[in-house]
Tab-separated table of C-alpha atoms and ligand atoms in Angstrom:
chain	number	residue	atom	x	y	z
A	1	MET	CA	-2.987	-17.700	-18.125
A	2	GLY	CA	-3.280	-14.101	-16.874
A	3	ARG	CA	-4.006	-11.290	-19.280
A	4	PHE	CA	-0.739	-9.553	-18.257
A	5	GLU	CA	1.516	-12.617	-18.492
A	6	GLY	CA	4.837	-11.552	-20.078
A	7	LYS	CA	4.055	-7.827	-19.657
A	8	ILE	CA	6.407	-5.517	-17.800
A	9	GLY	CA	5.036	-2.560	-15.894
A	10	LEU	CA	6.195	0.210	-13.630
A	11	VAL	CA	4.111	1.503	-10.709
A	12	LEU	CA	4.738	4.891	-9.077
A	13	GLY	CA	2.703	5.841	-5.994
A	14	VAL	CA	2.424	2.903	-3.627
A	15	ALA	CA	2.618	4.335	-0.086
A	16	ASN	CA	0.721	1.635	1.832
A	17	ASP	CA	-1.979	-1.001	1.423
A	18	ARG	CA	-4.675	1.674	1.059
A	19	SER	CA	-2.975	3.325	-1.924
A	20	ILE	CA	-4.933	3.182	-5.166
A	21	ALA	CA	-1.653	2.128	-6.821
A	22	TRP	CA	-1.537	-0.875	-4.491
A	23	ALA	CA	-5.050	-2.028	-5.437
A	24	ILE	CA	-3.972	-1.783	-9.092
A	25	SER	CA	-0.688	-3.629	-8.396
A	26	GLU	CA	-2.411	-6.503	-6.621
A	27	LEU	CA	-4.718	-7.046	-9.579
A	28	LEU	CA	-1.830	-6.766	-12.053
A	29	PHE	CA	0.145	-9.363	-10.091
A	30	ALA	CA	-2.905	-11.636	-10.091
A	31	GLU	CA	-3.045	-11.311	-13.895
A	32	GLY	CA	0.604	-12.309	-14.228
A	33	ALA	CA	2.347	-8.929	-14.713
A	34	GLU	CA	6.001	-8.401	-13.863
A	35	LEU	CA	6.153	-5.121	-11.923
A	36	ALA	CA	8.846	-2.594	-11.001
A	37	PHE	CA	8.148	-0.056	-8.240
A	38	SER	CA	9.342	3.291	-7.022
A	39	HIS	CA	8.792	4.772	-3.579
A	40	LEU	CA	9.548	8.129	-2.030
A	41	PRO	CA	13.137	8.212	-0.646
A	42	GLY	CA	13.389	7.868	3.142
A	43	PRO	CA	13.440	5.041	5.662
A	44	SER	CA	9.733	5.056	6.555
A	45	SER	CA	8.479	4.976	2.927
A	46	GLU	CA	11.042	2.315	2.096
A	47	ARG	CA	10.067	0.127	5.064
A	48	ARG	CA	6.334	0.395	4.319
A	49	VAL	CA	6.692	-0.395	0.626
A	50	LYS	CA	9.230	-3.183	1.029
A	51	GLN	CA	7.024	-4.893	3.641
A	52	LEU	CA	4.082	-4.757	1.295
A	53	LEU	CA	6.086	-6.076	-1.642
A	54	GLU	CA	7.821	-8.872	0.240
A	55	PRO	CA	5.493	-11.688	-0.891
A	56	TYR	CA	5.940	-10.662	-4.537
A	57	ASN	CA	9.714	-10.122	-4.429
A	58	PRO	CA	9.932	-7.625	-7.341
A	59	LYS	CA	13.341	-7.250	-8.991
A	60	VAL	CA	13.228	-3.462	-9.221
A	61	VAL	CA	12.271	-1.214	-6.272
A	62	VAL	CA	13.896	2.217	-6.553
A	63	PRO	CA	13.630	5.326	-4.325
A	64	VAL	CA	12.392	8.200	-6.475
A	65	ASP	CA	11.403	11.775	-5.785
A	66	VAL	CA	9.578	12.732	-8.996
A	67	GLN	CA	10.843	16.289	-8.583
A	68	LYS	CA	14.378	15.077	-9.290
A	69	ASP	CA	15.402	14.353	-12.876
A	70	GLU	CA	18.359	12.282	-11.683
A	71	ASP	CA	16.025	10.001	-9.663
A	72	LEU	CA	13.821	9.440	-12.709
A	73	GLU	CA	16.859	8.749	-14.891
A	74	ARG	CA	18.094	6.182	-12.368
A	75	LEU	CA	14.682	4.516	-12.181
A	76	PHE	CA	14.242	4.120	-15.922
A	77	SER	CA	17.863	2.999	-16.471
A	78	ARG	CA	17.332	0.344	-13.812
A	79	VAL	CA	14.109	-0.863	-15.509
A	80	HIS	CA	15.831	-0.904	-18.897
A	81	GLU	CA	18.855	-2.740	-17.536
A	82	GLU	CA	16.663	-5.395	-15.859
A	83	TYR	CA	14.017	-5.933	-18.547
A	84	GLY	CA	15.208	-4.214	-21.735
A	85	ARG	CA	11.786	-2.605	-22.252
A	86	LEU	CA	8.572	-1.426	-20.596
A	87	ASP	CA	4.962	-2.191	-21.580
A	88	PHE	CA	2.986	0.018	-19.210
A	89	VAL	CA	3.146	2.599	-16.410
A	90	VAL	CA	0.814	3.407	-13.517
A	91	HIS	CA	1.337	7.020	-12.382
A	92	SER	CA	-0.465	7.506	-9.059
A	93	VAL	CA	1.414	10.391	-7.487
A	94	ALA	CA	0.237	13.745	-6.127
A	95	PHE	CA	1.228	16.141	-3.383
A	96	ALA	CA	0.565	19.687	-2.184
A	97	PRO	CA	1.930	21.250	0.985
A	98	PRO	CA	-0.852	20.771	3.593
A	99	THR	CA	-0.867	24.458	4.560
A	100	GLU	CA	-1.365	25.483	0.923
A	101	LEU	CA	-3.977	22.785	0.287
A	102	ARG	CA	-6.095	23.996	3.187
A	103	LYS	CA	-6.046	27.627	2.016
A	104	PRO	CA	-8.595	29.116	-0.376
A	105	TYR	CA	-7.001	28.978	-3.866
A	106	LEU	CA	-6.866	32.776	-3.816
A	107	GLU	CA	-4.309	32.671	-0.983
A	108	VAL	CA	-1.925	30.014	-2.359
A	109	ASN	CA	1.691	31.150	-2.432
A	110	ARG	CA	4.040	30.816	-5.407
A	111	ALA	CA	6.329	28.195	-3.862
A	112	GLY	CA	3.425	25.937	-2.861
A	113	TRP	CA	1.821	26.267	-6.286
A	114	HIS	CA	5.068	25.313	-8.072
A	115	LEU	CA	5.718	22.372	-5.761
A	116	ALA	CA	2.209	20.940	-6.117
A	117	MET	CA	2.202	21.392	-9.910
A	118	ASP	CA	5.658	19.860	-10.242
A	119	ILE	CA	4.820	16.695	-8.278
A	120	SER	CA	1.190	16.302	-9.305
A	121	ALA	CA	1.215	17.334	-12.978
A	122	TYR	CA	4.705	17.795	-14.443
A	123	SER	CA	5.799	14.402	-13.100
A	124	LEU	CA	3.451	12.739	-15.608
A	125	VAL	CA	5.199	14.535	-18.475
A	126	ALA	CA	8.677	13.529	-17.276
A	127	VAL	CA	7.629	9.938	-16.516
A	128	SER	CA	5.924	9.572	-19.911
A	129	ARG	CA	9.006	10.852	-21.762
A	130	HIS	CA	11.308	8.399	-19.974
A	131	ALA	CA	8.840	5.535	-20.348
A	132	ALA	CA	8.297	6.130	-24.066
A	133	ALA	CA	12.043	5.844	-24.650
A	134	ILE	CA	11.904	2.193	-23.529
A	135	MET	CA	8.573	1.287	-25.159
A	136	PRO	CA	9.809	0.383	-28.663
A	137	ALA	CA	6.703	-1.613	-29.524
A	138	GLY	CA	4.209	0.784	-27.947
A	139	GLY	CA	2.645	0.792	-24.515
A	140	ALA	CA	0.063	2.236	-22.165
A	141	ILE	CA	0.154	4.795	-19.357
A	142	VAL	CA	-2.540	5.446	-16.748
A	143	THR	CA	-2.762	8.288	-14.240
A	144	LEU	CA	-5.254	9.182	-11.490
A	145	THR	CA	-7.295	12.344	-11.328
A	146	TYR	CA	-10.394	13.718	-9.585
A	147	TYR	CA	-13.564	15.631	-10.524
A	148	GLY	CA	-12.150	18.675	-8.687
A	149	GLY	CA	-10.013	19.216	-11.813
A	150	GLU	CA	-13.163	19.900	-13.860
A	151	LYS	CA	-15.474	21.631	-11.380
A	152	VAL	CA	-14.921	23.600	-8.209
A	153	VAL	CA	-15.042	21.196	-5.286
A	154	PRO	CA	-14.683	23.317	-2.127
A	155	GLY	CA	-11.774	21.951	-0.080
A	156	TYR	CA	-9.949	20.442	-3.079
A	157	ASN	CA	-8.507	23.903	-3.818
A	158	LEU	CA	-4.945	23.891	-5.222
A	159	MET	CA	-5.109	20.189	-6.086
A	160	GLY	CA	-8.070	20.865	-8.380
A	161	VAL	CA	-5.904	23.172	-10.470
A	162	CYS	CA	-3.128	20.529	-10.519
A	163	LYS	CA	-5.639	17.917	-11.710
A	164	ALA	CA	-6.859	20.252	-14.480
A	165	ALA	CA	-3.241	20.520	-15.685
A	166	LEU	CA	-2.793	16.761	-15.344
A	167	GLU	CA	-5.917	15.996	-17.378
A	168	HIS	CA	-4.960	18.330	-20.197
A	169	SER	CA	-1.420	16.933	-20.103
A	170	VAL	CA	-2.982	13.531	-20.769
A	171	ARG	CA	-4.523	14.905	-23.972
A	172	TYR	CA	-1.354	16.569	-25.259
A	173	LEU	CA	0.732	13.528	-24.333
A	174	ALA	CA	-1.757	11.284	-26.137
A	175	TRP	CA	-1.158	13.358	-29.267
A	176	ASP	CA	2.635	13.312	-28.886
A	177	LEU	CA	2.783	9.573	-28.174
A	178	GLY	CA	-0.018	8.222	-30.339
A	179	ARG	CA	1.971	7.597	-33.535
A	180	ARG	CA	4.390	5.549	-31.439
A	181	ASN	CA	1.456	3.337	-30.435
A	182	ILE	CA	1.651	4.555	-26.840
A	183	ARG	CA	-1.700	5.297	-25.230
A	184	ILE	CA	-2.264	7.445	-22.158
A	185	ASN	CA	-5.465	7.847	-20.166
A	186	ALA	CA	-6.638	9.103	-16.793
A	187	ILE	CA	-9.055	7.562	-14.342
A	188	SER	CA	-11.138	10.181	-12.566
A	189	ALA	CA	-11.692	8.350	-9.302
A	190	GLY	CA	-14.465	8.933	-6.813
A	191	PRO	CA	-13.215	9.599	-3.270
A	192	VAL	CA	-11.407	6.699	-1.565
A	193	ARG	CA	-9.876	6.869	1.948
A	194	THR	CA	-6.058	6.883	1.579
A	195	LEU	CA	-3.041	8.614	3.094
A	196	SER	CA	-3.297	11.478	0.580
A	197	SER	CA	-7.023	11.960	0.974
A	198	ALA	CA	-6.506	12.543	4.712
A	199	GLY	CA	-4.940	15.917	3.775
A	200	ILE	CA	-8.074	17.174	2.036
A	201	SER	CA	-10.341	19.241	4.253
A	202	GLY	CA	-13.930	18.027	4.307
A	203	PHE	CA	-12.996	14.699	2.722
A	204	ASP	CA	-15.528	12.702	4.770
A	205	GLU	CA	-18.216	15.157	3.730
A	206	MET	CA	-17.143	14.689	0.080
A	207	ARG	CA	-17.534	10.928	0.437
A	208	GLU	CA	-20.910	11.250	2.098
A	209	HIS	CA	-22.149	13.720	-0.557
A	210	THR	CA	-20.864	11.530	-3.408
A	211	ALA	CA	-22.529	8.418	-2.020
A	212	ARG	CA	-25.819	10.274	-1.649
A	213	LYS	CA	-25.779	11.922	-5.090
A	214	SER	CA	-24.127	9.340	-7.329
A	215	CYS	CA	-26.263	7.268	-9.714
A	216	LEU	CA	-25.288	4.061	-7.950
A	217	GLY	CA	-25.957	5.577	-4.513
A	218	ARG	CA	-22.565	4.608	-3.100
A	219	ASN	CA	-18.865	5.370	-3.264
A	220	VAL	CA	-16.452	3.614	-5.568
A	221	GLU	CA	-14.195	0.856	-4.219
A	222	ALA	CA	-10.454	0.721	-4.838
A	223	LYS	CA	-10.843	-2.624	-6.603
A	224	GLU	CA	-13.155	-0.952	-9.146
A	225	LEU	CA	-10.458	1.627	-9.886
A	226	ALA	CA	-7.998	-1.243	-10.235
A	227	SER	CA	-10.089	-3.194	-12.724
A	228	THR	CA	-10.564	-0.041	-14.812
A	229	ALA	CA	-6.796	0.551	-14.754
A	230	LEU	CA	-6.244	-2.990	-16.036
A	231	PHE	CA	-8.734	-2.352	-18.843
A	232	LEU	CA	-6.911	0.867	-19.825
A	233	LEU	CA	-3.504	-0.834	-19.654
A	234	SER	CA	-4.592	-3.839	-21.715
A	235	ASP	CA	-5.408	-4.346	-25.388
A	236	LEU	CA	-9.101	-4.369	-24.472
A	237	SER	CA	-8.862	-0.562	-24.663
A	238	SER	CA	-6.622	-0.439	-27.769
A	239	GLY	CA	-8.735	2.292	-29.384
A	240	ILE	CA	-8.808	4.612	-26.352
A	241	THR	CA	-6.264	7.347	-25.664
A	242	GLY	CA	-6.287	10.880	-24.253
A	243	GLU	CA	-9.421	10.005	-22.289
A	244	VAL	CA	-10.475	10.884	-18.748
A	245	LEU	CA	-12.668	8.008	-17.638
A	246	HIS	CA	-14.877	8.665	-14.614
A	247	VAL	CA	-15.001	5.773	-12.186
A	248	ASP	CA	-17.195	7.452	-9.613
A	249	CYS	CA	-20.451	5.479	-9.531
A	250	GLY	CA	-21.939	8.041	-11.929
A	251	PHE	CA	-21.489	11.060	-9.634
A	252	SER	CA	-20.068	13.358	-12.321
A	253	ILE	CA	-23.077	13.123	-14.665
A	254	VAL	CA	-25.560	14.359	-12.059
A	255	GLY	CA	-26.350	18.088	-12.170
A	256	LEU	CA	-28.139	18.567	-8.871
B	1	NAP	P1	-1.438	7.702	-1.577
B	1	NAP	O1	-1.534	6.295	-1.203
B	1	NAP	O2	-0.996	8.660	-0.527
B	1	NAP	O3	-0.543	7.863	-2.890
B	1	NAP	C1	0.107	9.059	-3.267
B	1	NAP	C2	1.524	8.702	-3.607
B	1	NAP	O4	2.267	9.835	-4.095
B	1	NAP	C3	2.290	8.199	-2.379
B	1	NAP	O5	2.913	6.978	-2.712
B	1	NAP	C4	3.328	9.299	-2.159
B	1	NAP	O6	4.496	8.813	-1.512
B	1	NAP	C5	3.579	9.716	-3.586
B	1	NAP	N1	4.349	10.947	-3.670
B	1	NAP	C6	4.093	12.153	-3.119
B	1	NAP	N2	5.067	13.027	-3.405
B	1	NAP	C7	5.967	12.355	-4.184
B	1	NAP	C8	7.202	12.705	-4.800
B	1	NAP	N3	7.738	13.936	-4.699
B	1	NAP	N4	7.864	11.762	-5.505
B	1	NAP	C9	7.372	10.508	-5.608
B	1	NAP	N5	6.215	10.114	-5.049
B	1	NAP	C10	5.524	11.032	-4.349
B	1	NAP	O7	-2.887	8.255	-2.024
B	1	NAP	P2	-3.877	7.845	-3.218
B	1	NAP	O8	-5.180	8.384	-2.810
B	1	NAP	O9	-3.741	6.413	-3.567
B	1	NAP	O10	-3.361	8.773	-4.396
B	1	NAP	C11	-2.924	8.271	-5.661
B	1	NAP	C12	-3.416	9.178	-6.787
B	1	NAP	O11	-4.834	9.065	-6.868
B	1	NAP	C13	-3.108	10.659	-6.579
B	1	NAP	O12	-2.809	11.238	-7.829
B	1	NAP	C14	-4.437	11.198	-6.094
B	1	NAP	O13	-4.593	12.579	-6.326
B	1	NAP	C15	-5.368	10.356	-6.945
B	1	NAP	N6	-6.765	10.337	-6.509
B	1	NAP	C16	-7.090	9.934	-5.258
B	1	NAP	C17	-8.411	9.927	-4.865
B	1	NAP	C18	-8.806	9.520	-3.468
B	1	NAP	O14	-9.948	9.762	-3.097
B	1	NAP	N7	-7.946	8.870	-2.700
B	1	NAP	C19	-9.435	10.321	-5.766
B	1	NAP	C20	-9.066	10.706	-7.050
B	1	NAP	C21	-7.736	10.711	-7.425
B	1	NAP	P3	4.568	8.861	0.144
B	1	NAP	O15	3.255	8.526	0.717
B	1	NAP	O16	5.625	7.890	0.486
B	1	NAP	O17	4.841	10.275	0.487
């Protein structure tokens, strides 16, 4: 019997088969989880995600723009209506306008800053609030972050500031949710080639540098992020909340 048999989860952030959220979903399915999904509204996102999900035939697949409260309300009502509760959430969503992401942080405009922060950091707050309302017996939430939220990583720019806000949101949310037995943690992932990472200037150089400098002398694989997510979503990590766990082959502990 799978470790997630009888557990109901929600996954936000599957765009295609290279998405980190997809690697996590595949492992959750293999461990017996029942999963609901959201995807960005629009025919191309819908087609991509539905194709991917076809073999699993999930009951709930809802178009959601995390910037829209009404979309989030619809998503969580649908989950509640179908299952009556939620046990865990995978939040794997981020976006910044490409023009703003490529600029030095000094040059970022107000609209781009608000948009990136809204999608990449505030969405975790909104999602956690909705999720907690249908987690009567407690639950677990996992989000994805990157080292560029702690240190300056040239090229990561605006997204680094979003990740800093996301990581500290994890801590405050852990405090707000802890007495309800809801845990929330972040995985700080080493660089993995995905649709989103293609928008980061110098990404290949980041991967090459990380592989060279990390303790393990390589880059992390998506399946290693997935197995860590399953650990954080399961009772194996029952004493851990508010944590940012680096899954980066030991890159972040090296000073030079
Ligand atoms: P990805 O496959 O492109 O996933 C990002 C997801 O965010 C996509 O499903 C995208 O939908 C969704 N999204 C963007 N704007 C949205 C909105 N307004 N409403 C709802 N969904 C929205 O890339 P990924 O690399 O797996 O990224 C997942 C998470 O991991 C992100 O938080 C990212 O910052 C983080 N991360 C990635 C790496 C890496 O190296 N890849 C490293 C550390 C952390 P569409 O594609 O349909 O637009």
